[in-house]
Amino acid sequence: MEVELLIALVMLAAMLFALMGQNRQKQKKALIPTTTTKWKIKGGKEKWVDVKTQASFPANAVAALGHPLELPNGATTTQYIGLLLIRGKAIIGRCWKWNNQPAVASTFAIDGKEVNTVGQHHFQVLTIDQTAHGYVYKWKRMSKLRTPGYDWLPIHEENIAPCVVVEEGAHKLGMADVKGFTAVLAWSGAIVNFAPPVTDDFLVLCRRADSDNKDIEPFTPPDAAPPALPSCDAPRRPGPSRRIHQVEWSQVDSSQVETSDEEKT
């Protein structure tokens, strides 16, 4: 009788270990980035296009501030918004055209290191349909996001949003934690972390619902004549509802950075 009981206990333990092993395998698979991962932002239909390094660059990709950004050495570069999923966490980084060809390369801040994704990962690039109606998009200073009831909402996944770091007159695309108001930048092989009040003037991509139309507001440098807003031939949607509008991002030809605290928000 004791031998039979011992055998039964051994068999039960073996079954439990087998089930635990299967659960661990499922958990590992859930953490691996896949080419079918799609990210949706609440209240809209923003589209993250899945790509792989050196694949064709996606049409209508969103460039930080909508134009080439100035670097500390005086050069300029167009930095596009990319997204990577690592161990269940969203990481926003920058993408660019590979060797000035219609192919994509990218870099992200992963585990305290700058990681270039060449030949390693699938990732996603943010695109916008500029003809859609229902929202106004604008790059807003991070300090504004602390204002109670502020109606400009960051484009985010979890707490992470695209953020342009303003440092020594240069602009570099990184990511911001819009709850902690911190920012992380991966640049030249190094990771730089920023905290308030340094991050107050960093720029976060935001949107505000508009029931009548959707414009990408232009960036207006100080002392420069404001450029004309991009035309939009798509008909306006009827009715006052703000929930019927679908937004699928396309090229941001021009975006505006706040230039004063007195502007209308």
XYZ file of C-alpha atoms in Angstrom:
265
model
C 0.000 0.000 0.000
C 2.808 2.409 0.900
C 4.625 1.611 -2.364
C 1.502 2.353 -4.439
C 0.984 5.657 -2.609
C 4.612 6.624 -3.206
C 4.309 5.836 -6.926
C 1.129 7.944 -7.172
C 2.837 10.892 -5.485
C 5.809 10.666 -7.846
C 3.517 10.605 -10.888
C 1.560 13.614 -9.566
C 4.766 15.592 -9.024
C 5.932 14.778 -12.564
C 2.637 16.053 -13.999
C 2.920 19.311 -12.018
C 6.478 19.933 -13.245
C 5.382 19.314 -16.849
C 2.518 21.843 -16.529
C 4.871 24.433 -14.999
C 7.290 23.966 -17.904
C 4.529 24.542 -20.453
C 3.448 27.771 -18.696
C 7.036 29.073 -18.716
C 7.308 28.418 -22.467
C 4.048 30.320 -23.089
C 5.294 33.279 -21.028
C 8.588 33.411 -22.987
C 6.744 33.370 -26.310
C 4.512 36.243 -25.150
C 7.584 38.430 -24.540
C 9.150 37.904 -27.986
C 8.501 40.789 -30.468
C 6.417 39.676 -33.441
C 5.731 41.148 -36.842
C 1.996 41.251 -36.167
C 2.016 43.451 -33.070
C -0.209 46.490 -33.618
C -0.501 49.397 -31.222
C -3.651 51.465 -30.872
C -4.005 54.768 -29.063
C -7.240 55.306 -27.130
C -9.736 57.486 -28.949
C -8.169 57.240 -32.390
C -6.778 54.994 -35.076
C -3.091 55.872 -35.145
C -1.133 53.306 -37.095
C 2.244 51.801 -36.279
C 3.564 50.182 -39.473
C 5.630 47.048 -38.882
C 9.035 47.098 -40.597
C 12.436 45.429 -40.419
C 15.830 47.071 -40.652
C 16.820 47.862 -44.240
C 13.313 47.064 -45.498
C 11.476 49.644 -47.586
C 10.837 52.827 -45.648
C 7.090 53.189 -44.882
C 5.127 55.893 -46.645
C 3.795 58.792 -44.561
C 6.222 58.264 -41.660
C 6.080 60.914 -38.933
C 9.215 63.034 -38.565
C 10.006 64.681 -35.226
C 8.803 68.318 -35.399
C 7.967 67.687 -39.058
C 11.339 68.769 -40.436
C 15.100 67.998 -40.180
C 16.446 68.664 -36.684
C 19.645 70.595 -35.999
C 22.477 68.712 -34.297
C 25.224 70.147 -32.036
C 27.742 70.164 -34.919
C 25.412 72.274 -37.060
C 24.335 69.391 -39.293
C 20.679 68.418 -39.692
C 18.962 65.047 -39.762
C 15.363 63.876 -40.147
C 14.432 61.667 -37.209
C 11.333 59.479 -37.508
C 9.347 57.985 -34.606
C 9.846 54.250 -33.998
C 8.427 51.762 -31.496
C 9.861 48.503 -30.157
C 8.399 45.955 -27.726
C 10.940 44.400 -25.371
C 9.813 42.052 -22.567
C 6.331 43.512 -22.676
C 7.503 47.143 -22.423
C 7.070 49.834 -25.049
C 10.269 51.642 -26.090
C 10.187 54.649 -28.412
C 13.294 55.493 -30.403
C 14.335 57.147 -33.637
C 14.507 55.855 -37.193
C 16.189 57.238 -40.285
C 16.718 56.407 -43.934
C 19.499 53.880 -44.415
C 22.452 55.455 -46.288
C 20.049 58.007 -47.797
C 18.217 55.174 -49.538
C 14.510 54.263 -49.208
C 15.289 51.790 -46.415
C 15.015 52.084 -42.646
C 17.474 51.895 -39.736
C 16.779 52.656 -36.064
C 18.195 52.874 -32.557
C 16.584 52.440 -29.127
C 17.510 52.709 -25.447
C 17.354 49.125 -24.152
C 18.503 48.080 -20.661
C 20.665 51.174 -20.265
C 22.392 50.762 -23.629
C 21.940 52.232 -27.094
C 20.965 49.361 -29.399
C 20.990 49.699 -33.168
C 18.452 47.311 -34.646
C 20.380 46.494 -37.837
C 19.582 42.864 -38.671
C 18.218 42.187 -35.187
C 14.601 43.208 -34.722
C 11.309 43.987 -36.282
C 9.966 47.283 -35.030
C 7.302 49.822 -35.969
C 7.219 53.301 -37.463
C 4.477 55.832 -36.728
C 2.422 57.061 -39.706
C -0.390 59.624 -39.974
C -3.171 60.126 -42.501
C -3.144 63.901 -42.907
C -6.491 63.917 -44.751
C -8.426 62.538 -41.770
C -10.615 64.831 -39.676
C -11.231 64.994 -35.955
C -7.940 65.979 -34.298
C -5.352 68.737 -34.168
C -1.762 67.592 -33.569
C 0.974 69.658 -31.977
C 4.316 69.324 -30.172
C 3.737 70.654 -26.638
C 6.181 71.461 -23.843
C 6.211 68.756 -21.193
C 5.575 71.295 -18.441
C 2.119 71.906 -19.945
C 1.121 68.281 -19.315
C 1.142 68.920 -15.552
C -1.725 71.417 -15.880
C -4.955 69.938 -14.397
C -7.608 69.471 -17.067
C -5.148 70.117 -19.910
C -6.934 68.952 -23.070
C -3.835 68.188 -25.157
C -3.160 64.457 -24.701
C 0.207 62.865 -25.504
C 0.395 60.201 -28.211
C 1.523 57.327 -26.031
C 1.740 53.623 -25.370
C 1.579 52.820 -21.669
C 3.360 55.863 -20.124
C 5.787 56.327 -23.025
C 5.484 59.078 -25.662
C 7.692 60.537 -28.422
C 9.797 63.350 -27.009
C 12.201 65.815 -28.619
C 15.059 66.571 -26.221
C 16.169 70.218 -26.335
C 19.820 70.326 -25.312
C 22.436 73.022 -26.023
C 20.466 74.325 -28.980
C 20.161 70.870 -30.560
C 17.036 68.723 -30.962
C 17.174 64.925 -30.601
C 14.328 62.426 -30.635
C 13.974 60.261 -27.525
C 11.145 59.066 -25.317
C 9.322 60.544 -22.329
C 7.545 59.074 -19.333
C 4.456 61.286 -19.293
C 3.546 60.298 -15.731
C 6.956 60.849 -14.149
C 7.838 63.715 -16.573
C 11.249 62.161 -17.194
C 12.965 61.494 -20.528
C 15.555 59.094 -21.953
C 17.808 59.716 -24.941
C 19.989 57.167 -26.778
C 22.725 58.991 -28.693
C 26.290 58.256 -29.865
C 26.497 55.019 -27.912
C 25.361 56.548 -24.611
C 22.104 56.707 -22.646
C 21.195 60.026 -21.029
C 18.398 60.326 -18.447
C 16.635 63.607 -17.741
C 14.336 64.673 -14.896
C 12.348 67.833 -14.022
C 12.895 70.733 -14.223
C 15.307 69.994 -17.102
C 12.515 68.245 -19.023
C 10.073 71.169 -18.768
C 11.027 72.521 -22.204
C 11.230 69.120 -23.909
C 8.581 68.646 -26.597
C 5.985 65.841 -26.577
C 3.733 64.958 -29.514
C 0.120 65.589 -28.465
C -3.323 65.831 -29.985
C -6.627 67.512 -29.150
C -10.071 66.496 -30.372
C -11.645 68.873 -32.889
C -15.127 68.043 -34.148
C -14.853 70.264 -37.240
C -11.495 69.563 -38.825
C -8.001 68.181 -38.405
C -4.887 70.222 -39.150
C -1.217 69.546 -38.582
C -0.190 72.946 -37.280
C 3.043 74.306 -38.786
C 6.249 74.904 -36.890
C 6.969 78.646 -36.875
C 10.546 79.649 -35.969
C 10.867 82.908 -33.986
C 10.801 86.070 -36.134
C 9.745 84.117 -39.205
C 6.581 84.550 -41.222
C 4.155 81.696 -40.462
C 3.775 79.248 -43.353
C 0.358 78.424 -44.747
C -1.508 75.493 -43.254
C -1.564 72.381 -45.441
C -4.687 72.168 -47.561
C -7.191 69.420 -46.925
C -9.744 68.545 -49.589
C -11.500 65.816 -47.627
C -15.109 66.778 -46.696
C -15.929 67.550 -43.095
C -17.878 64.964 -41.173
C -21.388 66.076 -40.087
C -22.543 66.309 -36.508
C -20.929 67.453 -33.239
C -19.754 64.029 -32.070
C -16.032 63.723 -31.330
C -16.074 59.925 -31.351
C -16.853 59.267 -34.997
C -13.517 60.451 -36.353
C -10.932 57.931 -37.452
C -7.328 58.996 -37.605
C -4.726 56.979 -39.510
C -1.490 58.913 -39.566
C 0.393 60.098 -42.658
C 3.397 62.357 -43.337
C 3.580 65.313 -40.978
C 4.827 67.940 -43.363
C 4.901 70.582 -40.645
C 4.217 70.641 -36.921
C 4.276 73.538 -34.497
C 6.209 73.940 -31.308
C 4.785 76.319 -28.764
C 6.614 79.611 -28.966
C 5.109 81.410 -25.983
C 2.972 80.778 -22.943
C 0.434 83.285 -24.182
C -0.643 81.284 -27.201
C -4.144 79.981 -27.249
C -4.425 76.379 -26.058
